[in-house]
Short mmCIF file of C-alpha atoms in Angstrom, two decimals:
data_model
loop_
_atom_site.label_atom_id
_atom_site.label_comp_id
_atom_site.label_asym_id
_atom_site.label_seq_id
_atom_site.Cartn_x
_atom_site.Cartn_y
_atom_site.Cartn_z
CA PRO E 1 -0.20 -0.01 0.03
CA ASP E 2 0.96 3.53 -0.77
CA SER E 3 -1.62 5.32 0.85
CA GLY E 4 -3.69 5.38 3.99
CA VAL E 5 -3.33 5.82 7.96
CA ILE E 6 -1.79 3.70 10.80
CA THR E 7 -3.10 4.06 13.92
CA VAL E 8 -2.92 2.81 17.55
CA GLU E 9 -5.83 3.01 19.98
CA GLY E 10 -7.25 5.43 17.58
CA GLN E 11 -4.08 7.78 17.73
CA PRO E 12 -1.89 8.23 14.47
CA VAL E 13 1.42 6.79 14.59
CA TYR E 14 3.01 9.44 12.19
CA GLU E 15 4.61 12.14 13.54
CA ASN E 16 3.39 10.97 17.26
CA PRO E 17 6.23 10.65 19.76
CA ALA E 18 3.67 9.33 22.31
CA ILE E 19 2.91 6.44 20.36
CA LYS E 20 6.06 5.75 18.82
CA GLU E 21 7.89 5.69 22.24
CA ARG E 22 5.64 2.70 23.15
CA MET E 23 6.54 0.79 20.04
CA VAL E 24 9.69 -1.09 18.15
CA VAL E 25 10.21 -2.41 15.01
CA ILE E 26 12.44 -5.03 14.19
CA PRO E 27 13.05 -5.50 10.50
CA ASP E 28 13.71 -8.66 8.87
CA ASP E 29 17.04 -6.92 7.55
CA VAL E 30 18.41 -5.71 10.70
CA TYR E 31 20.14 -2.18 10.43
CA TYR E 32 22.45 -0.55 12.31
CA TYR E 33 25.06 2.15 12.18
CA GLY E 34 28.43 1.34 10.26
CA SER E 35 30.48 -1.09 12.94
CA ALA E 36 28.23 -0.08 15.92
CA SER E 37 28.40 -2.88 18.72
CA VAL E 38 25.33 -3.44 20.74
CA ARG E 39 26.74 -1.57 23.74
CA GLU E 40 27.12 1.70 21.55
CA MET E 41 23.20 0.96 20.06
CA MET E 42 22.41 0.72 23.67
CA LYS E 43 23.13 4.56 24.19
CA PHE E 44 21.37 5.27 20.98
CA TYR E 45 18.38 3.66 22.36
CA ARG E 46 18.84 5.28 25.79
CA GLY E 47 18.48 8.57 24.15
CA MET E 48 15.67 8.11 21.97
CA TYR E 49 13.50 6.19 24.55
CA PRO E 50 12.71 7.84 27.97
CA THR E 51 11.53 4.14 29.20
CA PHE E 52 14.71 2.68 28.66
CA SER E 53 16.07 0.54 31.46
CA MET E 54 20.01 -0.11 32.01
CA GLU E 55 18.98 -2.69 34.90
CA ARG E 56 16.96 -4.66 32.09
CA PHE E 57 19.91 -4.44 29.34
CA GLU E 58 22.38 -5.94 32.05
CA LYS E 59 19.63 -8.60 32.79
CA LEU E 60 18.88 -9.42 29.12
CA ALA E 61 22.69 -9.96 28.77
CA GLU E 62 22.32 -12.69 30.61
CA ALA E 63 19.04 -13.78 28.59
CA PHE E 64 21.60 -13.78 25.37
CA PRO E 65 24.62 -14.84 26.43
CA GLU E 66 25.76 -15.46 23.10
CA VAL E 67 25.57 -12.07 21.88
CA ASP E 68 28.84 -10.25 22.30
CA ALA E 69 28.14 -6.59 23.14
CA LYS E 70 31.42 -5.23 22.24
CA ARG E 71 31.62 -6.61 18.69
CA PRO E 72 29.95 -5.06 15.44
CA ILE E 73 26.58 -6.00 15.08
CA ARG E 74 27.07 -6.29 11.37
CA ARG E 75 29.45 -8.93 11.79
CA MET E 76 27.35 -11.09 13.85
CA SER E 77 25.35 -14.16 12.15
CA LYS E 78 21.64 -13.45 11.55
CA GLY E 79 20.63 -15.29 14.46
CA MET E 80 22.97 -13.14 16.53
CA GLN E 81 21.70 -9.76 15.07
CA LYS E 82 18.20 -10.90 15.86
CA GLN E 83 19.04 -11.54 19.52
CA ALA E 84 20.87 -8.25 19.79
CA ALA E 85 18.03 -6.43 18.51
CA PHE E 86 15.79 -8.20 20.82
CA GLN E 87 17.92 -7.20 23.78
CA LEU E 88 18.18 -3.42 22.59
CA SER E 89 14.46 -3.21 22.07
CA LEU E 90 12.92 -4.75 24.84
CA CYS E 91 15.04 -2.42 27.32
CA THR E 92 12.45 0.20 26.34
CA HIS E 93 9.64 -1.29 28.16
CA PRO E 94 7.68 -1.45 24.78
CA ASP E 95 3.95 -1.95 24.66
CA MET E 96 3.76 -3.08 21.26
CA LEU E 97 6.83 -5.08 19.15
CA VAL E 98 6.30 -4.95 15.67
CA LEU E 99 8.37 -7.78 13.77
CA ASP E 100 8.88 -8.46 10.12
CA GLU E 101 9.94 -12.20 9.37
CA PRO E 102 11.34 -12.42 12.65
CA VAL E 103 12.91 -16.28 12.00
CA ASN E 104 13.79 -15.80 8.47
CA GLY E 105 16.98 -17.27 7.97
CA LEU E 106 17.47 -18.96 11.11
CA ASP E 107 18.41 -22.33 11.75
CA PRO E 108 15.81 -24.84 13.64
CA GLN E 109 17.25 -23.96 17.03
CA GLY E 110 17.15 -20.22 16.36
CA ILE E 111 13.67 -20.29 15.20
CA VAL E 112 12.32 -22.30 18.72
CA GLU E 113 14.41 -19.74 20.71
CA ILE E 114 12.76 -16.92 19.02
CA ARG E 115 9.34 -18.59 18.89
CA GLU E 116 9.70 -19.29 22.76
CA LEU E 117 10.70 -15.68 23.49
CA LEU E 118 7.67 -14.16 21.89
CA LEU E 119 5.33 -16.52 23.48
CA ARG E 120 7.00 -15.71 26.78
CA LEU E 121 6.86 -11.63 26.26
CA ASN E 122 3.22 -11.86 25.33
CA ARG E 123 2.39 -13.86 28.38
CA GLU E 124 4.56 -12.68 31.03
CA HIS E 125 4.75 -8.91 29.86
CA GLN E 126 1.44 -8.31 27.97
CA ILE E 127 3.13 -7.07 25.17
CA THR E 128 1.41 -6.98 21.77
CA ILE E 129 3.13 -8.56 18.87
CA LEU E 130 2.06 -7.65 15.32
CA LEU E 131 3.97 -10.20 13.26
CA SER E 132 4.52 -10.32 9.60
CA SER E 133 5.72 -13.52 7.97
CA HIS E 134 5.38 -15.95 4.93
CA ILE E 135 6.08 -18.49 6.99
CA LEU E 136 2.55 -19.73 7.63
CA ASP E 137 3.47 -23.02 9.65
CA GLU E 138 5.34 -21.20 12.27
CA LEU E 139 2.46 -18.47 12.37
CA ALA E 140 0.18 -20.99 13.21
CA ARG E 141 2.20 -22.14 16.38
CA LEU E 142 2.22 -18.35 17.56
CA ALA E 143 -0.65 -16.31 16.48
CA THR E 144 -4.19 -15.67 18.13
CA HIS E 145 -5.49 -13.42 15.27
CA TYR E 146 -4.56 -13.08 11.67
CA GLY E 147 -4.90 -10.54 9.06
CA PHE E 148 -4.25 -12.23 5.52
CA LEU E 149 -2.80 -9.76 2.92
CA ASP E 150 -2.87 -10.16 -1.17
CA ARG E 151 -1.22 -7.70 -3.08
CA GLY E 152 -1.23 -5.12 -0.39
CA ARG E 153 -4.94 -5.52 0.40
CA MET E 154 -6.44 -6.96 3.79
CA VAL E 155 -8.47 -9.87 2.41
CA GLN E 156 -9.65 -10.97 5.69
CA GLU E 157 -9.06 -10.72 9.43
CA VAL E 158 -10.15 -13.49 11.68
CA SER E 159 -9.29 -15.21 15.15
CA ALA E 160 -6.78 -17.91 15.25
CA GLY E 161 -9.88 -20.10 16.72
CA ALA E 162 -11.88 -19.50 13.61
CA VAL E 163 -9.01 -20.45 11.51
CA GLU E 164 -8.35 -23.92 13.43
CA ALA E 165 -12.15 -24.77 13.13
CA ALA E 166 -11.94 -24.15 9.41
CA CYS E 167 -8.52 -26.29 9.22
CA ARG E 168 -10.29 -28.87 11.63
CA LYS E 169 -10.14 -32.40 10.30
CA CYS E 170 -13.22 -34.09 9.25
CA THR E 171 -15.52 -35.79 7.19
CA HIS E 172 -16.95 -33.53 4.12
CA VAL E 173 -20.34 -34.69 3.01
CA GLU E 174 -22.95 -33.72 0.32
CA VAL E 175 -26.22 -34.82 0.38
CA SER E 176 -29.81 -34.50 -1.14
CA ASP E 177 -31.46 -33.32 2.25
CA VAL E 178 -28.96 -31.63 5.13
CA ALA E 179 -32.04 -31.36 7.54
CA ILE E 180 -32.19 -35.25 7.63
CA LEU E 181 -28.35 -35.67 7.70
CA ALA E 182 -28.56 -33.60 10.86
CA ARG E 183 -31.21 -35.47 12.70
CA VAL E 184 -29.19 -39.10 11.53
CA LEU E 185 -26.09 -37.09 12.89
CA ASP E 186 -27.79 -36.23 16.01
CA GLY E 187 -29.19 -39.71 16.30
CA MET E 188 -25.72 -40.78 16.27
CA GLY E 189 -24.04 -38.56 18.68
CA LEU E 190 -21.80 -36.99 16.25
CA ASP E 191 -20.11 -33.27 16.05
CA TYR E 192 -20.75 -31.45 12.71
CA ALA E 193 -21.23 -28.07 11.33
CA ILE E 194 -23.59 -27.24 8.28
CA ASP E 195 -22.13 -25.64 5.57
CA SER E 196 -24.88 -25.17 3.00
CA SER E 197 -28.39 -26.51 2.03
CA HIS E 198 -26.52 -29.41 0.65
CA THR E 199 -22.85 -29.90 2.40
CA ALA E 200 -21.57 -30.42 6.11
CA ASN E 201 -18.43 -31.26 8.01
CA ILE E 202 -18.49 -33.88 10.36
CA TYR E 203 -15.74 -33.85 13.08
CA ALA E 204 -15.62 -37.04 14.18
CA HIS E 205 -15.13 -40.41 12.70
CA PRO E 206 -18.38 -42.26 11.58
CA HIS E 207 -18.38 -45.25 10.22
CA VAL E 208 -19.29 -44.77 6.60
CA THR E 209 -21.22 -47.52 5.74
CA GLN E 210 -23.69 -47.28 8.78
CA LEU E 211 -23.80 -43.72 8.09
CA VAL E 212 -24.97 -44.18 4.38
CA GLN E 213 -27.29 -46.68 5.18
CA ALA E 214 -28.65 -44.69 7.90
CA LEU E 215 -29.50 -41.63 5.50
CA ALA E 216 -30.82 -43.89 2.62
CA ASP E 217 -33.17 -45.49 5.22
CA ALA E 218 -34.38 -41.84 6.05
CA GLY E 219 -34.56 -40.75 2.60
CA CYS E 220 -31.15 -38.91 2.20
CA GLN E 221 -28.79 -39.57 -0.70
CA VAL E 222 -25.05 -38.85 -0.43
CA SER E 223 -23.58 -37.76 -3.52
CA ALA E 224 -20.01 -37.13 -2.27
CA MET E 225 -17.77 -37.72 0.72
CA HIS E 226 -14.37 -36.97 1.40
CA GLN E 227 -11.88 -36.40 4.29
CA GLN E 228 -10.78 -32.79 4.74
CA ASP E 229 -7.52 -31.45 6.49
CA GLU E 230 -6.46 -28.26 5.65
CA SER E 231 -3.33 -26.60 6.62
CA LEU E 232 -2.92 -22.66 7.16
CA GLU E 233 -1.20 -22.53 3.82
CA SER E 234 -3.72 -24.00 1.98
CA TYR E 235 -6.50 -22.05 4.08
CA TYR E 236 -4.65 -19.07 2.99
CA MET E 237 -4.27 -20.04 -0.64
CA SER E 238 -8.16 -20.97 -0.89
CA LEU E 239 -8.72 -17.40 0.47
CA VAL E 240 -6.73 -15.33 -2.26
CA GLY E 241 -7.47 -17.78 -5.03
CA GLY E 242 -4.20 -19.76 -5.51
CA GLU E 243 -2.24 -19.13 -8.65
CA GLY E 244 -0.39 -15.87 -9.26
CA HIS E 245 0.04 -15.42 -5.28
CA GLU E 246 2.87 -15.35 -3.06
#
């Protein structure tokens, strides 16, 4: 998007120091001045954020023991750069973290460490995290709400619970009379959801032969039946239309 307004709690972010002091952005490609070290960037952050805490800086150094505070950040591995960025950012006591591809380029151990850190920050410090990523399987382990974008346009905002329900493993059936289907499934004690006037999802493991026979006896014909188990990736692709999307 090349237009629009970003607001936080109803207030515009642009040219609003009071809002910007409460949030920190960590981009995918972490950038710091020239050969600046973590300790040198600490002085910069301390001057920019009134809420910066030296006590927290020293405590976080223990949480990121592999980060050498005297070494130029640009000479660190990508994983170490991300850890350094988190150490500096968290010293500002942010209410909001805005992250772009936080696990991109990390090895499996680094991915797990960042994931656990984000979950802990949200759980223990109530920090709101806005996370942008193309690694959808990783998002599925973290998100409580999703905003799906396609070509710069928001196509859906939805809770994680709603997505999980849509991706839930089920038996999808197409029948001649969904009202009869509902009565039969109620009689069998099976969990289900009606999709349309002719389709439904059964969230259990029905005995197919018994179900089809029971429906036939009740005057309902089954025209299609198949297993359905979507991933977050397939959910997104079905949402935006598949081909030509990234």
